[in-house]
mmCIF file of C-alpha atoms in Angstrom:
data_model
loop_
_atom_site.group_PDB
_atom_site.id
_atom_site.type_symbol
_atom_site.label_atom_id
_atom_site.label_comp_id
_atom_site.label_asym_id
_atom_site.label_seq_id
_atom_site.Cartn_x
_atom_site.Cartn_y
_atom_site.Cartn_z
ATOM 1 C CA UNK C 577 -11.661 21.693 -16.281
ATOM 2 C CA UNK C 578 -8.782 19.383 -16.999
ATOM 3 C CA UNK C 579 -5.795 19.820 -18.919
ATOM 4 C CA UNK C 580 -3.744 16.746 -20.224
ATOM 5 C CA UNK C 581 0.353 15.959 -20.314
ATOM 6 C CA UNK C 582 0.939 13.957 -22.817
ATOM 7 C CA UNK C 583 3.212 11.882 -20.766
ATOM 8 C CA UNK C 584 2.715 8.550 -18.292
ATOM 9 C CA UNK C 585 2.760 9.475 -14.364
ATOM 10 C CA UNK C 586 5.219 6.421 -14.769
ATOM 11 C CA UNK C 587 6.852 4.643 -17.286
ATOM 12 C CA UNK C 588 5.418 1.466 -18.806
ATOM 13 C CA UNK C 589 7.290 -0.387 -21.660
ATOM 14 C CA UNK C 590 6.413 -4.321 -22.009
ATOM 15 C CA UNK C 591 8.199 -6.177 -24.818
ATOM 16 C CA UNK C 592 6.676 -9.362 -24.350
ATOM 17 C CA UNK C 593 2.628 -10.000 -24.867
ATOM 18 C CA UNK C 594 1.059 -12.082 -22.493
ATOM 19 C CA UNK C 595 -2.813 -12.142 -22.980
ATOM 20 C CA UNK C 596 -3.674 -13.736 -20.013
ATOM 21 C CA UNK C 597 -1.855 -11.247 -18.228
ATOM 22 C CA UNK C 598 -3.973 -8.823 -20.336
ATOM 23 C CA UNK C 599 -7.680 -10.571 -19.770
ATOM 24 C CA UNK C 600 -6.509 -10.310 -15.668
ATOM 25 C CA UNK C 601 -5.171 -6.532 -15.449
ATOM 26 C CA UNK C 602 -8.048 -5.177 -17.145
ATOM 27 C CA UNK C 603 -10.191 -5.659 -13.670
ATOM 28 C CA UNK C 604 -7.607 -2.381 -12.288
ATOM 29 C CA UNK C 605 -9.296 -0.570 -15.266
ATOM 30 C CA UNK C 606 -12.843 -1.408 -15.520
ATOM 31 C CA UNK C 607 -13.449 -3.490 -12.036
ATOM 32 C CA UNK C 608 -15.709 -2.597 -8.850
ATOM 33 C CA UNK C 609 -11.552 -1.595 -7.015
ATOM 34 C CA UNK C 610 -10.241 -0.001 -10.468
ATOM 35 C CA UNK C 611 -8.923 3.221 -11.103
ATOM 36 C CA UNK C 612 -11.914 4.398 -13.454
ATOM 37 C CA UNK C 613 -14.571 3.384 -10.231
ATOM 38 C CA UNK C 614 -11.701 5.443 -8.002
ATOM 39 C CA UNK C 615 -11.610 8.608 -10.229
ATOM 40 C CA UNK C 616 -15.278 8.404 -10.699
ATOM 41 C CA UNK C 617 -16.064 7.794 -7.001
ATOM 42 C CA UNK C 618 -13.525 10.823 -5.841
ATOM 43 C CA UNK C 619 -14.303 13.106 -8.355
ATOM 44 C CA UNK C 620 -18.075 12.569 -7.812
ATOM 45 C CA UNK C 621 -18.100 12.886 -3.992
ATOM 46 C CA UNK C 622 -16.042 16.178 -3.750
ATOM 47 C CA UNK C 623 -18.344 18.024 -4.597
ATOM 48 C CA UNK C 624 -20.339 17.927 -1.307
ATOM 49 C CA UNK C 625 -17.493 18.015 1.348
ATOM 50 C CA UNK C 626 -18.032 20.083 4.115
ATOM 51 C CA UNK C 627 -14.513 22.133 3.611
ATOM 52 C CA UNK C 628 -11.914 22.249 1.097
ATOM 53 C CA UNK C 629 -9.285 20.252 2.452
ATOM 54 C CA UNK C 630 -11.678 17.446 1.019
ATOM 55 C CA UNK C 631 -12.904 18.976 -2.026
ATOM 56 C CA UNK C 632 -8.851 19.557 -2.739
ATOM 57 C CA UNK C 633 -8.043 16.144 -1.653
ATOM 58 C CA UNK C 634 -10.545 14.555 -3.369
ATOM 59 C CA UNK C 635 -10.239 16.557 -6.656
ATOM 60 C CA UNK C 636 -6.356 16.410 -7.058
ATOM 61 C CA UNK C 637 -6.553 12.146 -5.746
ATOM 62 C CA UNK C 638 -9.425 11.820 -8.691
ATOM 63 C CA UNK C 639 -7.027 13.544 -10.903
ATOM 64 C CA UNK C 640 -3.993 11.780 -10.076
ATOM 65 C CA UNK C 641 -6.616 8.487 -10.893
ATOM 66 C CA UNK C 642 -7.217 9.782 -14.509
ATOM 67 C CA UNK C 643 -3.191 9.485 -15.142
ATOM 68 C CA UNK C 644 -3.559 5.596 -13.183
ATOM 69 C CA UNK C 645 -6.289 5.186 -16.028
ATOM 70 C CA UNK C 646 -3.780 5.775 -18.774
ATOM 71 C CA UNK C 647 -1.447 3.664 -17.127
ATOM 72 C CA UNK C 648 -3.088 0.678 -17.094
ATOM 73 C CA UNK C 649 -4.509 1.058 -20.057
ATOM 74 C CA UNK C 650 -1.242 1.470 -21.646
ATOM 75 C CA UNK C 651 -0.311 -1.791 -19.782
ATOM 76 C CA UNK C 652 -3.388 -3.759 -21.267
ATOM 77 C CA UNK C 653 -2.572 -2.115 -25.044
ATOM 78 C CA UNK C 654 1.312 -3.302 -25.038
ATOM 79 C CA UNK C 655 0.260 -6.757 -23.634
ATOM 80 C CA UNK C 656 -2.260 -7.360 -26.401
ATOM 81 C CA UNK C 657 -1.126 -5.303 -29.205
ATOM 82 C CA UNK C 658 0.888 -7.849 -30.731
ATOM 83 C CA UNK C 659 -1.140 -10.850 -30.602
ATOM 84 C CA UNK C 660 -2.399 -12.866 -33.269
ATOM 85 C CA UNK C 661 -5.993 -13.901 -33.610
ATOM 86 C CA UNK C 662 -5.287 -17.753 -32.899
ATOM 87 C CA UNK C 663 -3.281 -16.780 -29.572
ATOM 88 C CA UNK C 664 -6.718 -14.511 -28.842
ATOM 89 C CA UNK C 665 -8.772 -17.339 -29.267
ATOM 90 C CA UNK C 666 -6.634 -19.742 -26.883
ATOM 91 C CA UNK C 667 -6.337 -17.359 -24.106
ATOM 92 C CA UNK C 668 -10.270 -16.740 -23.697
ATOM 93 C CA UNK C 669 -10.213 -13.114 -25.249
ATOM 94 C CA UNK C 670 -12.103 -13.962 -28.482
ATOM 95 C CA UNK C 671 -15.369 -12.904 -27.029
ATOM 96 C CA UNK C 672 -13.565 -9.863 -26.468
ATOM 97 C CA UNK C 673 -12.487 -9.719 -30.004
ATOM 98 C CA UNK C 674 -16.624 -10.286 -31.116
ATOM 99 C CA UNK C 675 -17.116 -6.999 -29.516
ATOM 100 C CA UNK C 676 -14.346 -4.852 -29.523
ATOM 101 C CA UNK C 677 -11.415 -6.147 -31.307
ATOM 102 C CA UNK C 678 -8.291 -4.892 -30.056
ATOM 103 C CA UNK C 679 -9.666 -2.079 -28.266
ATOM 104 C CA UNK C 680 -9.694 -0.962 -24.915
ATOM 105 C CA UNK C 681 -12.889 -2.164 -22.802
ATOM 106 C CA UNK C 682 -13.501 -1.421 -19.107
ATOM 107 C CA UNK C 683 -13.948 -5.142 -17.730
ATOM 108 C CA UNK C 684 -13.162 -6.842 -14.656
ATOM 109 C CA UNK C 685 -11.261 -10.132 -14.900
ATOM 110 C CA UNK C 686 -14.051 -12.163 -15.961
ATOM 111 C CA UNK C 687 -15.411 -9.775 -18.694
ATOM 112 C CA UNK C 688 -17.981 -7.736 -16.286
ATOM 113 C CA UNK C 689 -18.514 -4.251 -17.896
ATOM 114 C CA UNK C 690 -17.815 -1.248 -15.698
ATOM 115 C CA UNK C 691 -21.024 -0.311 -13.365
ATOM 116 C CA UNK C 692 -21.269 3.394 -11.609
ATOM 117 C CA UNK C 693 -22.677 0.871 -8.903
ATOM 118 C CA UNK C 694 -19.052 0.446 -7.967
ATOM 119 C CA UNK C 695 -18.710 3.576 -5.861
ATOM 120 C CA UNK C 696 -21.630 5.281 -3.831
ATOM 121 C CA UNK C 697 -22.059 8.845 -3.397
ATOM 122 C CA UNK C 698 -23.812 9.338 0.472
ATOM 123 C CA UNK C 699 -23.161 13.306 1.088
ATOM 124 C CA UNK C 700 -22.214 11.914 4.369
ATOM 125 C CA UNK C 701 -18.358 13.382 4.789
ATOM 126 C CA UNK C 702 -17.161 10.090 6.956
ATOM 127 C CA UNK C 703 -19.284 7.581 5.132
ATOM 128 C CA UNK C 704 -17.415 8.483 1.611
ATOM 129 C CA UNK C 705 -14.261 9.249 2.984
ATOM 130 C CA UNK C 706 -14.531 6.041 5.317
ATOM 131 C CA UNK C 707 -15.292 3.993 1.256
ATOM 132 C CA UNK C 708 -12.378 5.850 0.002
ATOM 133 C CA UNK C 709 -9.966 4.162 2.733
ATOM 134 C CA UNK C 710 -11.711 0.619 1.773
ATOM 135 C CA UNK C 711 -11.127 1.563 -1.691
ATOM 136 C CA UNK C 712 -7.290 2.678 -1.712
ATOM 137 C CA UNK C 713 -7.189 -1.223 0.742
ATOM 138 C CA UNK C 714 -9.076 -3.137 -1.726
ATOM 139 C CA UNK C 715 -7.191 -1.833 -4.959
ATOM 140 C CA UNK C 716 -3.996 -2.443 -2.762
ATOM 141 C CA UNK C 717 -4.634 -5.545 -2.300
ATOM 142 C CA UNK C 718 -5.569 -6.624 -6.195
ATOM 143 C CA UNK C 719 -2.476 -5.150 -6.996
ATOM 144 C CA UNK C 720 -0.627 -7.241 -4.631
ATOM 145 C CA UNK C 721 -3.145 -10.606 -6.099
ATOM 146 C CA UNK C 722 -2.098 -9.506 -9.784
ATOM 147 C CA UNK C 723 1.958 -9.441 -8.954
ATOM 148 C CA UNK C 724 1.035 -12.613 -7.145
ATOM 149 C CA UNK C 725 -0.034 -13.898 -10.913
ATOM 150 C CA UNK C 726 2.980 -13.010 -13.034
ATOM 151 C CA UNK C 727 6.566 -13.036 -13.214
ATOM 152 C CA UNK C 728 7.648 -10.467 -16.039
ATOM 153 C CA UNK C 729 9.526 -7.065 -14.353
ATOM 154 C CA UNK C 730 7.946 -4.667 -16.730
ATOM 155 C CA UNK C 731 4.361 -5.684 -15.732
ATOM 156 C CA UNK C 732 5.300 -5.744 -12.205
ATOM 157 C CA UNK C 733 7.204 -2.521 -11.950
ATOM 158 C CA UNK C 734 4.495 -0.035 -12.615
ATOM 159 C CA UNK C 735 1.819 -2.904 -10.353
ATOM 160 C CA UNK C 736 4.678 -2.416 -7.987
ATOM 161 C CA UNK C 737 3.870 1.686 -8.311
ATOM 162 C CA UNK C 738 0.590 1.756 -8.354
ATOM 163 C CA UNK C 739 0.032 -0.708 -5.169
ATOM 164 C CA UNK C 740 2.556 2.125 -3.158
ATOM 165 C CA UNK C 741 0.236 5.070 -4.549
ATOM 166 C CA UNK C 742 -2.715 3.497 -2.907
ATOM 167 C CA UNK C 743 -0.615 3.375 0.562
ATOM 168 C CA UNK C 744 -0.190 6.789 0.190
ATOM 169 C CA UNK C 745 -3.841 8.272 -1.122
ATOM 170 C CA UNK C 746 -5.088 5.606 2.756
ATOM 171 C CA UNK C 747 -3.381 7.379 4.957
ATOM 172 C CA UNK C 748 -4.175 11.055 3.244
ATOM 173 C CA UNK C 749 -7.976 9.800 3.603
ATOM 174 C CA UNK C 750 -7.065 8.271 7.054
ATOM 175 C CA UNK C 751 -6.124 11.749 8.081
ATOM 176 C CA UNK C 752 -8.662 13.754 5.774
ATOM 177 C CA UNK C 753 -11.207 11.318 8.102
ATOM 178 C CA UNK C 754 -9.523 12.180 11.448
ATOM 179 C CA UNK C 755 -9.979 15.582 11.050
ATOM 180 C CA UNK C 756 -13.777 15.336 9.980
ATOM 181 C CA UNK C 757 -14.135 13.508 12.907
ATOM 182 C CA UNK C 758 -13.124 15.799 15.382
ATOM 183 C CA UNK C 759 -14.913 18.564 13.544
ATOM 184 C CA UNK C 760 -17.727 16.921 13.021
ATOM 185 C CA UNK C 761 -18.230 14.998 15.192
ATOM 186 C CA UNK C 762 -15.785 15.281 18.981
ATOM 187 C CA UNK C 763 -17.500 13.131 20.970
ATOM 188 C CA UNK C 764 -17.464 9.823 18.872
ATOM 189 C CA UNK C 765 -13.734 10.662 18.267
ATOM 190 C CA UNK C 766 -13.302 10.901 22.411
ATOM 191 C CA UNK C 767 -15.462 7.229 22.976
ATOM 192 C CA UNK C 768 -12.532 6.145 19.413
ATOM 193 C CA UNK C 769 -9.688 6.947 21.432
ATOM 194 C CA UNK C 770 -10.829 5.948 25.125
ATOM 195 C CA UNK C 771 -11.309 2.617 23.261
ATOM 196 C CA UNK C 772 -8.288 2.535 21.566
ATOM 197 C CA UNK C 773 -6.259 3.184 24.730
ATOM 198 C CA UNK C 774 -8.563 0.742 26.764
ATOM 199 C CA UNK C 775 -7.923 -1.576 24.154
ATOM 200 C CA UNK C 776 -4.040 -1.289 24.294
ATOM 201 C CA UNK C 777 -3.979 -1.450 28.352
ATOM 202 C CA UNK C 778 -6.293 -4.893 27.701
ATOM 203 C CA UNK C 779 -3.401 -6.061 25.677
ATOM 204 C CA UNK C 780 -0.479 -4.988 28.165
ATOM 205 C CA UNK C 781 -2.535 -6.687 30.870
ATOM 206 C CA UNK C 782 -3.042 -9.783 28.879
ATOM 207 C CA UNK C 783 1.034 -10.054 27.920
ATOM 208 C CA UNK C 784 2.011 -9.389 31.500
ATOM 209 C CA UNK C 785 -0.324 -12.437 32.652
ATOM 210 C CA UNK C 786 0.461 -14.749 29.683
ATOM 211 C CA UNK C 787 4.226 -14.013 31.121
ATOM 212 C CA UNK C 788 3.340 -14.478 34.512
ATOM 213 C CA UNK C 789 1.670 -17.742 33.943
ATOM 214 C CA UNK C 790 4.277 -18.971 31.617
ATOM 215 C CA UNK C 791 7.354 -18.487 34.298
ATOM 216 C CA UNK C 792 6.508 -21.342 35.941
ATOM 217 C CA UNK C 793 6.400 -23.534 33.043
ATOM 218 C CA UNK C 794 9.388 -22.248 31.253
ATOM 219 C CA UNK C 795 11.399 -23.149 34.492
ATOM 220 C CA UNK C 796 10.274 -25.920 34.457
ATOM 221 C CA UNK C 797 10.993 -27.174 30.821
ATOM 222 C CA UNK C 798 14.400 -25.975 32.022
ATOM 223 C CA UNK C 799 15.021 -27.944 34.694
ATOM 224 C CA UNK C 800 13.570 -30.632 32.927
ATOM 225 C CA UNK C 801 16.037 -30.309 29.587
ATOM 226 C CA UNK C 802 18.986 -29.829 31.918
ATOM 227 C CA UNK C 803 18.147 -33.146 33.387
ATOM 228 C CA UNK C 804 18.531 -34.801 30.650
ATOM 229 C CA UNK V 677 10.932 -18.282 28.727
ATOM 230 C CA UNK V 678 9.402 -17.140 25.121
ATOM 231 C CA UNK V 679 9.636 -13.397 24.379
ATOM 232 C CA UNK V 680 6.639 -12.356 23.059
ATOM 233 C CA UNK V 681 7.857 -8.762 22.715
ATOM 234 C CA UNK V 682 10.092 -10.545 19.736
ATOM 235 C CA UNK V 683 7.010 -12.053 18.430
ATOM 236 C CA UNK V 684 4.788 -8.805 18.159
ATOM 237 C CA UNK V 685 7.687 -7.172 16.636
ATOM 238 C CA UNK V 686 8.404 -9.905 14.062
ATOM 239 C CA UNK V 687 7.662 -8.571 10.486
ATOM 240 C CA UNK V 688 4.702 -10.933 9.434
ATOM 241 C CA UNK V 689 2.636 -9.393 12.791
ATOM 242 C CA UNK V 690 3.709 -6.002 11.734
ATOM 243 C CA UNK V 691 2.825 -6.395 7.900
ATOM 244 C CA UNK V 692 -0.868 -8.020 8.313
ATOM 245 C CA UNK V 693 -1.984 -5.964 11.094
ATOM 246 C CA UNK V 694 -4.774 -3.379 10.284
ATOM 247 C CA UNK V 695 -2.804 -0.231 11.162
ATOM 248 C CA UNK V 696 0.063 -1.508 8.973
ATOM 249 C CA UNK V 697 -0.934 1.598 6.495
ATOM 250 C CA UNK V 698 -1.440 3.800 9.222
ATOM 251 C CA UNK V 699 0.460 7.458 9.283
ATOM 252 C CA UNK V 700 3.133 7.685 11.904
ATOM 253 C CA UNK V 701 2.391 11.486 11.740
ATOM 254 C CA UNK V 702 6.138 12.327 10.795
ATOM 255 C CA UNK V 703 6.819 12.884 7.408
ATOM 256 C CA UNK V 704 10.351 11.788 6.492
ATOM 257 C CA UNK V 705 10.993 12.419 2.947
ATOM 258 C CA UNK V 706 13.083 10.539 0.384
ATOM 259 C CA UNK V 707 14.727 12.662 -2.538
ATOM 260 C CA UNK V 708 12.862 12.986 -5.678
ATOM 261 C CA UNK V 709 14.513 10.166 -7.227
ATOM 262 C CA UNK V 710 13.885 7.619 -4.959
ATOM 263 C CA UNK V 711 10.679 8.363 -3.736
ATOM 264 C CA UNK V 712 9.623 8.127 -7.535
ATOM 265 C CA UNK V 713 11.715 4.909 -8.220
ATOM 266 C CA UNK V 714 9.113 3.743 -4.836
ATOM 267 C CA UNK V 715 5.687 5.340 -5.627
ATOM 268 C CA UNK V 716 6.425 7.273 -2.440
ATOM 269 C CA UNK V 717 7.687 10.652 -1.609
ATOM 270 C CA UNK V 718 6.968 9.464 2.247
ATOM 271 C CA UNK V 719 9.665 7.272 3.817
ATOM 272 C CA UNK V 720 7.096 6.963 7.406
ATOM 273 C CA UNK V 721 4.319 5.706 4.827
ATOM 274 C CA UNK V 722 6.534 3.358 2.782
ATOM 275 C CA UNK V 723 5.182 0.036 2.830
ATOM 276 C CA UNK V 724 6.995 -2.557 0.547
ATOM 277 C CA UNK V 725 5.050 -5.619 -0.571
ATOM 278 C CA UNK V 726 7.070 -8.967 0.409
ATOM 279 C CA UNK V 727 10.211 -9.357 -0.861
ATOM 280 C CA UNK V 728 9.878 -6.735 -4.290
ATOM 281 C CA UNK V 729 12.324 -4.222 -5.132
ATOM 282 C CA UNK V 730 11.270 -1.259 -7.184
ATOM 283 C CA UNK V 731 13.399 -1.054 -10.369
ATOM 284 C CA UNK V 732 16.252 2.166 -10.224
ATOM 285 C CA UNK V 733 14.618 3.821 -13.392
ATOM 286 C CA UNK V 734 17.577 5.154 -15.514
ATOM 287 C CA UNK V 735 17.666 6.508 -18.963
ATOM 288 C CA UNK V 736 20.659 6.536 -21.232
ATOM 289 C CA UNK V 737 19.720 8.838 -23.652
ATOM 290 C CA UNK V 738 19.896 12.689 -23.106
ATOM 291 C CA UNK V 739 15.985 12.929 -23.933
ATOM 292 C CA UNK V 740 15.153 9.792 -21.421
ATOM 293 C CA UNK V 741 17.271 11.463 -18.659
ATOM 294 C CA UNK V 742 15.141 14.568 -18.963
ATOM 295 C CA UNK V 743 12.550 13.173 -19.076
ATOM 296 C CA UNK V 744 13.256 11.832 -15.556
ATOM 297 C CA UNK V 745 14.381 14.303 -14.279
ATOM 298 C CA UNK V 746 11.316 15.864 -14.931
ATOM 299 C CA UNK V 747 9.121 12.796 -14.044
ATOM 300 C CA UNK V 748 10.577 12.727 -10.364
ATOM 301 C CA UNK V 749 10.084 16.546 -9.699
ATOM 302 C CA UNK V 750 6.566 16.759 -11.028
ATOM 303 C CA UNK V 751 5.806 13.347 -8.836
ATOM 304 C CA UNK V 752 7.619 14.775 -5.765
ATOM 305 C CA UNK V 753 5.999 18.354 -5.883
ATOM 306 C CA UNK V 754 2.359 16.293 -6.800
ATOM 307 C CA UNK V 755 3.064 14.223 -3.401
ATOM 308 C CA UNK V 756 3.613 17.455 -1.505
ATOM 309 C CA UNK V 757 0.468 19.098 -3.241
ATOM 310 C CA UNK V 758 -1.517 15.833 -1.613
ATOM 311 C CA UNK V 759 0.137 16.622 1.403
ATOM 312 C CA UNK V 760 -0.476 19.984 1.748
ATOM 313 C CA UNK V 761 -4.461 20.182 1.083
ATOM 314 C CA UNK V 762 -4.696 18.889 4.712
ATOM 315 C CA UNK V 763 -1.979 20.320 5.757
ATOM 316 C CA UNK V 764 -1.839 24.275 4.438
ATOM 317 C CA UNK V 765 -0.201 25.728 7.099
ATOM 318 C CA UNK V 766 3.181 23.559 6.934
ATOM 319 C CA UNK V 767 5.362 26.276 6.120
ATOM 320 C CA UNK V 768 8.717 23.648 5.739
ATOM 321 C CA UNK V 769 6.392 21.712 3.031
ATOM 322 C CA UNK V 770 5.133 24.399 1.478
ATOM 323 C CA UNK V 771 8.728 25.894 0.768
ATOM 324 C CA UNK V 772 9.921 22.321 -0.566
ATOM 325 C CA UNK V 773 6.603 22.153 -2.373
ATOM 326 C CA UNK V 774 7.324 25.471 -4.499
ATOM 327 C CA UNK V 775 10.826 24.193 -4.760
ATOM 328 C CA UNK V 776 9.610 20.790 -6.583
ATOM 329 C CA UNK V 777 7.347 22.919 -8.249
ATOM 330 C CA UNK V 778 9.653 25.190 -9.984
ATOM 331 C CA UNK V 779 11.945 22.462 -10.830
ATOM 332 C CA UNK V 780 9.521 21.100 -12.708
ATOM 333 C CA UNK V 781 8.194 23.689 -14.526
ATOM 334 C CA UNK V 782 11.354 24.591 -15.630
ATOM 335 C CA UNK V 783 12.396 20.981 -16.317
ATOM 336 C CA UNK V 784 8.755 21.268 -18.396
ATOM 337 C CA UNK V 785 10.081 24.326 -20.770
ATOM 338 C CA UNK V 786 13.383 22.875 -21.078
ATOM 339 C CA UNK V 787 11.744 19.837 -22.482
ATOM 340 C CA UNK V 788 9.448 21.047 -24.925
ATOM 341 C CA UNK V 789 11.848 23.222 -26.363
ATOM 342 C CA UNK V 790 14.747 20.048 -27.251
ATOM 343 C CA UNK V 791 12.104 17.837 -27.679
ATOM 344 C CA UNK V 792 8.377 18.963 -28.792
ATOM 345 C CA UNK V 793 5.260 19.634 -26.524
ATOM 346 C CA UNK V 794 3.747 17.397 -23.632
ATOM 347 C CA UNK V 795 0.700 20.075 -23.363
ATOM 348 C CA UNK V 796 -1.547 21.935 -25.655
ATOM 349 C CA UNK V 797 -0.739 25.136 -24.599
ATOM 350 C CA UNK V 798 2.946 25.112 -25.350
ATOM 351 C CA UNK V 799 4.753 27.793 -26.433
ATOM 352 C CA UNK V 800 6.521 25.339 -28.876
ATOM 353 C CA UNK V 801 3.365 24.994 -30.615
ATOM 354 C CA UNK V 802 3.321 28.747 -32.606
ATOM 355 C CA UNK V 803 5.759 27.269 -35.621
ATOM 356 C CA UNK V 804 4.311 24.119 -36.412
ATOM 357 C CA UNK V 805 1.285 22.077 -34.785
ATOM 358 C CA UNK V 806 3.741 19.144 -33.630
ATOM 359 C CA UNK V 807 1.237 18.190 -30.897
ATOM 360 C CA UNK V 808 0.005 16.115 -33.300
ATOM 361 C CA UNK V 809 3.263 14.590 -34.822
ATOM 362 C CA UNK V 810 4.783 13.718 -31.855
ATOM 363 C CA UNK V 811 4.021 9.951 -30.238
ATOM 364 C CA UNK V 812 1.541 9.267 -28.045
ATOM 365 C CA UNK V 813 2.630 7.265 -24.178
ATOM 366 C CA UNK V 814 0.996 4.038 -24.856
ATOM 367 C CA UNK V 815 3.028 4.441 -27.981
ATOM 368 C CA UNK V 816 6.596 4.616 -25.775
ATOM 369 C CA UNK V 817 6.586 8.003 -26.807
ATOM 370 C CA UNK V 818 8.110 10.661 -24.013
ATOM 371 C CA UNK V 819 8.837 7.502 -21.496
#
């Protein structure tokens, strides 16, 4: 079960409305790399994980999604709380308002309601861990696209926060993943790392040719600019 | 001649390649307060995004510096408690993590004593039912 704090994981107070702002955020709430398809998709999947480093992982990451939920939501609510019904109707939201009013709505950007389709539950330990990584990298990188789009420090404070919390749940996955691997499965890690090191002497062979073939010609450009 | 070492090392290579989120494997912490003021307990995992600074969160009332204080403990022990469901047998973690942990728990109590309950199942709750009376976080209550 689930007990709340009535508290933010992180502060959010905007002064200033800015619908726009508002129509585009909403996509971290209700869109396919949101935070409700990320608390869904981890609290859905732990329940099959072959140990319980991932069914802790993935229960207290799901959890820590549920307070990301209220965050954003709290962002979307301050933007659009104080708006009147002709600035509603110039920024695009008045379809919104048909529906829903002023209420909260899981959307992406463009008004698409929340789908379960957005996460996929395999029973596979490395196929849903492996989604999790893309996950954390795709909502990254909205965040990054939506501090891209405004220029008001109390919207991009907690975007600011929330983009570094999906660097950190990656690399817990990355190494949740790792360690699956080599349980579960040693010899694909063994071909993952002979590649990894065969890759890295390709590039240390490439750079020392690239330098030996570009001696000649730096010498040359040398001697040529000293003539001058 | 051109230094390509110079060019692999230059920060645009570093920041787009794929294992620019990747784990270094050693943790190096920052303190509570700035690893909450980041998002990021983890220095070796920090990854800033172009030129941004995270605000210095500060508070100037005695509630708001509580409040904080007990924001960055209950984030710093959470970080550890991610940290330590892959890692269990970490016995320097582990001690920081009860550490954290007690901090905020007490920072927790403290709180809801001067200022009203953040949970359901405060003891602060046996006079009067205040969960309801007090604000709500979307509200700028308790933030």
């Amino acid at each position: 079960m689930w007990a709340y704090q009535k508290r933010l994981q992180y502060p959010v107070n905007i002064k200033k409305k800015d619908l726009r702002m508002a129509k585009l955020l909403v996509t971290q709430y209700g869109g396919s790399n949101g935070e409700l398809a990320a608390a869904l998709r981890y609290l859905n999947q732990r329940y099959t994980m072959p140990d319980n480093k991932g069914k802790a992982l993935l229960t207290d990451i799901g959890t820590e999604e549920l307070a990301h939920i209220e965050m954003i939501s709290t962002m979307v609510y301050q933007l659009m709380k104080d708006a009147t019904l002709e600035e509603i109707e110039a920024a695009g939201l008045d379809s919104h308002y048909a529906e829903h009013n002023k209420a909260l709505y899981p959307t992406d950007a463009n008004g698409v309601p929340f789908t379960v389709t957005y996460f996929a539950t395999t029973g596979d330990p490395l196929a849903d861990i492996s989604e999790d990584m893309a996950a954390e990298q795709k909502a990254r990188a909205v965040y990054e696209n939506l501090i891209d789009l405004t220029d008001d420090p109390d919207v991009i404070g907690p975007l600011l926060w929330l983009r570094q919390r999906e660097v950190v749940h990656y690399n817990r996955f990355k190494e949740l993943f790792d360690y699956y691997q080599e349980k579960l499965n040693p010899k694909q890690q063994m071909i993952d790392n002979k590649m990894v090191s065969d890759n890295n002497n390709n590039v240390n062979n490439f750079m020392n040719e690239v330098e030996n073939n570009f001696n000649p010609i730096s010498d040359f450009l040398n001697n040529f600019t000293q003539k001058m | 001649m051109y230094n390509y070492n110079n060019y692999l090392q230059n920060d645009y290579v570093r920041n787009t390649t794929p294992n620019s989120m990747m784990n270094n494997n050693q943790p190096n912490l920052y303190t509570p307060q700035e690893g909450y003021d980041k998002g990021n307990l983890f220095a070796n995992l920090y990854q800033p995004y172009k030129n941004y600074q995270p605000p210095t969160l500060k508070s100037r009332t005695e509630k708001g510096k509580l409040f904080l204080e007990l924001s960055r403990y209950a984030f710093a022990a959470h970080e550890l408690n991610l940290y330590l469901d892959i890692h269990p047998d970490d016995a320097t973690m582990l001690a920081l993590f009860n550490d954290y942990r007690v901090r905020a728990n007490n920072l927790m109590m403290e709180y809801e004593k001067k200022y009203g309950p953040l949970t359901v199942s405060s003891d602060d709750l046996s006079s009067s039912f205040l969960w309801e009376k007090e604000e709500w976080p979307w509200e700028g209550g308790a933030n």
